[in-house]
CSV table of C-alpha atoms in Angstrom, one decimal:
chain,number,residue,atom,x,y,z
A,49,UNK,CA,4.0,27.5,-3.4
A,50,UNK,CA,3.5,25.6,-0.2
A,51,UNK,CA,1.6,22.4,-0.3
A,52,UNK,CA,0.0,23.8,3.0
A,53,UNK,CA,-0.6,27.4,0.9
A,54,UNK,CA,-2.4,26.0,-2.1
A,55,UNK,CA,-4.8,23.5,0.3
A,56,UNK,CA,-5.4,26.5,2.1
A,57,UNK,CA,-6.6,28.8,-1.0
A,58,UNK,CA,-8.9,25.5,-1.9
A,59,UNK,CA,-10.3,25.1,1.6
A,60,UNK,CA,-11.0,29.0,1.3
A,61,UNK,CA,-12.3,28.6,-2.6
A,62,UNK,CA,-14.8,26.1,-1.2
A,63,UNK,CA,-15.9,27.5,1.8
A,64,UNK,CA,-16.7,30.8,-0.5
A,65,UNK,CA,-18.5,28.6,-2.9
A,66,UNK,CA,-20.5,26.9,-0.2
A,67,UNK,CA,-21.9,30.8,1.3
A,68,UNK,CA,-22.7,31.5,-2.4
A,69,UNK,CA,-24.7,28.6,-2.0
A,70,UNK,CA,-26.5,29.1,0.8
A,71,UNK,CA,-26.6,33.2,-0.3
A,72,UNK,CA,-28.8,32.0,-2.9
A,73,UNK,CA,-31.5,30.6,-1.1
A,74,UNK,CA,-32.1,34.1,0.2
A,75,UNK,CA,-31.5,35.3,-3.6
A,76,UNK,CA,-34.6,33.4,-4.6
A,77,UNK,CA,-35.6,31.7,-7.7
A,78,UNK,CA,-33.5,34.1,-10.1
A,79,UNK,CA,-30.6,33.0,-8.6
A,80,UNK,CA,-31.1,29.2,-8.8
A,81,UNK,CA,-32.1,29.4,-12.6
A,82,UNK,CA,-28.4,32.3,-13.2
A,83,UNK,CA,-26.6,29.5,-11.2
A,84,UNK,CA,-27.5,26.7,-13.3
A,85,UNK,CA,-29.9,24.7,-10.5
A,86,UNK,CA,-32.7,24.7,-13.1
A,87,UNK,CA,-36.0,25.4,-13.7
A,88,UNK,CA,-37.4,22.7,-11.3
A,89,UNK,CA,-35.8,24.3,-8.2
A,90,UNK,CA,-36.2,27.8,-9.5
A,91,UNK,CA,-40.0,26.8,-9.9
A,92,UNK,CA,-40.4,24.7,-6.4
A,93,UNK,CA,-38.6,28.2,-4.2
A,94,UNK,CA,-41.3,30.6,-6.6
A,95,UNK,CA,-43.9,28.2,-5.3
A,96,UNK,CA,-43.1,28.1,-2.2
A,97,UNK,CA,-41.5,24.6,-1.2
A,98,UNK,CA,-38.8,24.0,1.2
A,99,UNK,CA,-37.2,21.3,-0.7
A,100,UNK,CA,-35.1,23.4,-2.9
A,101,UNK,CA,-33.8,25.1,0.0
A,102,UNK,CA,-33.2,22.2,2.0
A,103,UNK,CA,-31.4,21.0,-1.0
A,104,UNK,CA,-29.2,24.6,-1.5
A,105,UNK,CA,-28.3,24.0,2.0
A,106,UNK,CA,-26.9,20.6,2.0
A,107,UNK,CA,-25.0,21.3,-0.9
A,108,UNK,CA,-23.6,24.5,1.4
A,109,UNK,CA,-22.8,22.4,4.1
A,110,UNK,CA,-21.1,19.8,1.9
A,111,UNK,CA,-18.8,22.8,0.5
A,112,UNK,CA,-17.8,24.1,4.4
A,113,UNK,CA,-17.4,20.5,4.9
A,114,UNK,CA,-14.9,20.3,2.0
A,115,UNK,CA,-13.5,23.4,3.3
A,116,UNK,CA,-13.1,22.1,6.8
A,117,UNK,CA,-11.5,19.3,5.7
A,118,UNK,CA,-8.9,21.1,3.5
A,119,UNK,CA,-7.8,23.0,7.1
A,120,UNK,CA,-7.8,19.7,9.3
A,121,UNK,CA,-5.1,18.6,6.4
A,122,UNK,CA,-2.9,21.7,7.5
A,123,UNK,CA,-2.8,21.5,10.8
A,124,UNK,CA,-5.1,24.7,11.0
A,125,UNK,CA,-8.1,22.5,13.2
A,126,UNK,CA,-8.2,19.2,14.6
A,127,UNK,CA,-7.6,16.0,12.4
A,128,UNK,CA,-10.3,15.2,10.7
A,129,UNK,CA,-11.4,11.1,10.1
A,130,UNK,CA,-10.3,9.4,6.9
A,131,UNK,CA,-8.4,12.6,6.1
A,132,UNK,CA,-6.3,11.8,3.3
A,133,UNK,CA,-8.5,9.6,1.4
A,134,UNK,CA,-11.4,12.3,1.8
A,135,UNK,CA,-9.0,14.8,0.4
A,136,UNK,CA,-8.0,13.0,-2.4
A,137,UNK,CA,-12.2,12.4,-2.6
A,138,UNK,CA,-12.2,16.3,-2.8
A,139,UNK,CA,-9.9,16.9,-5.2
A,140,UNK,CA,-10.9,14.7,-7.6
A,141,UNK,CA,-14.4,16.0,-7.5
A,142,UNK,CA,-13.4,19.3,-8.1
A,143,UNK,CA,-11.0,17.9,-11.3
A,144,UNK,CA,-13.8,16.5,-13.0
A,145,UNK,CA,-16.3,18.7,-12.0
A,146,UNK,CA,-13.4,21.3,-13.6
A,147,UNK,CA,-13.5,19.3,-17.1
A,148,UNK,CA,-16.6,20.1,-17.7
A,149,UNK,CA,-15.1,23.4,-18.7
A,150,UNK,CA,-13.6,21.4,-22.6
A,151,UNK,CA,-17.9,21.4,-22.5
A,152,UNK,CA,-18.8,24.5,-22.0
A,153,UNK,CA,-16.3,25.7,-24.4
A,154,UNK,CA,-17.5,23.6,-26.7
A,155,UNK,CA,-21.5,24.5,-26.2
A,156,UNK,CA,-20.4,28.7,-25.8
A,157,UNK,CA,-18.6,28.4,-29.4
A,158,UNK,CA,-21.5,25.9,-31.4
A,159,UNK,CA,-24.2,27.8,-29.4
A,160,UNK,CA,-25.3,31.3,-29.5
A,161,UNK,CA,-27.4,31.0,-26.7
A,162,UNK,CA,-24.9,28.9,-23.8
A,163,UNK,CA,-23.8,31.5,-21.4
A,164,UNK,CA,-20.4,32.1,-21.1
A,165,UNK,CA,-20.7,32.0,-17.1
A,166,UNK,CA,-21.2,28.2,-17.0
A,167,UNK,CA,-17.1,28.6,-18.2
A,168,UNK,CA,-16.8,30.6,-15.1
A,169,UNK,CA,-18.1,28.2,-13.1
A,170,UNK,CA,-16.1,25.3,-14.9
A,171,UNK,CA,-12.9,26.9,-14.2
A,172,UNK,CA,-13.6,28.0,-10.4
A,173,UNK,CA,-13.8,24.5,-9.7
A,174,UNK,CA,-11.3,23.4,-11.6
A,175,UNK,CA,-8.4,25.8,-10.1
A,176,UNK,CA,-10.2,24.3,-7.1
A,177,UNK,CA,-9.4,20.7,-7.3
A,178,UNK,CA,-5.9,22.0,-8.7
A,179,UNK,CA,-5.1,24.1,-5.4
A,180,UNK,CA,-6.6,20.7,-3.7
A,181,UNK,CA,-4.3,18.7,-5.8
A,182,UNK,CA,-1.5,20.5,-5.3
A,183,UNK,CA,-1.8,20.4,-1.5
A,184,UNK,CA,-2.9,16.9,-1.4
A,185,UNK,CA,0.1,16.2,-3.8
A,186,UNK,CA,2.9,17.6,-1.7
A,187,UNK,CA,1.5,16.6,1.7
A,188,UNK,CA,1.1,13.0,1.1
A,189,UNK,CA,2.8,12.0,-2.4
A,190,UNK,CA,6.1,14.4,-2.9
A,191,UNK,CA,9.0,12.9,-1.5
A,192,UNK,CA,10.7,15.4,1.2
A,193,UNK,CA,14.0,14.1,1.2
A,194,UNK,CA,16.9,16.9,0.1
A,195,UNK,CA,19.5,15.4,-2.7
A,196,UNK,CA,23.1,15.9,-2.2
């Protein structure tokens, strides 16, 4: 695979995740307590307040942002500012946001109550930040130069 294919598929994973974000502040306070936002946000949208959508909706724009980013790194919209370094930024959070998965693991199989979509949503991110990784990786890091 192309560097410039697997930063695309992240760009694209992210941009999905940030309109399942903002898809859930529609969804109402089911949707925040199913996706892990917990009760406090869940309780604030049932109540009425504006913060937890305020909040769904940064965290949205954050993940078009990444998104964004992961297209200006291809060529496919104008060069972004700090571009490498914000990718690498990207990637990374992704990773470690990924590892969380050894976690859930852990929690489903000691647990009989931790749902088994919190490994879902471990390993989204993770083949994420390894799309990311593997775009940032051969863009900026792999050497291009043919052998003999």
């Amino acid at each position: 695979m192309k560097p410039q294919q697997a930063l695309a598929i992240g760009g694209l994973f992210s941009i999905l995740i940030g309109l399942l974000h903002g898809a859930m502040i529609f969804a109402g306070p089911e949707a925040y307590i199913y996706f892990g936002a917990g009760k406090e946000m869940a309780d604030g949208d049932a109540a009425g307040s504006i913060l937890p959508d305020l909040l769904t909706l940064f965290i949205a724009v954050v993940f078009v942002g990444f998104g964004w980013y992961a297209f200006s790194g291809i060529g496919r919209v104008r060069r972004l500012p700090a571009l490498k370094g914000v990718l690498i930024f990207i990637t990374s959070i992704f990773l470690l946001r990924g590892l969380g998965v050894l976690f859930d693991v852990y929690s489903f199989v000691s647990t009989s109550d931790y749902p088994f979509r919190n490994i879902i949503f471990s390993l989204v991110s993770l083949v994420t930040g390894i799309f990311y990784g593997l775009g940032v990786y051969g863009l900026y890091f792999a050497t291009h130069t043919k052998k003999p």
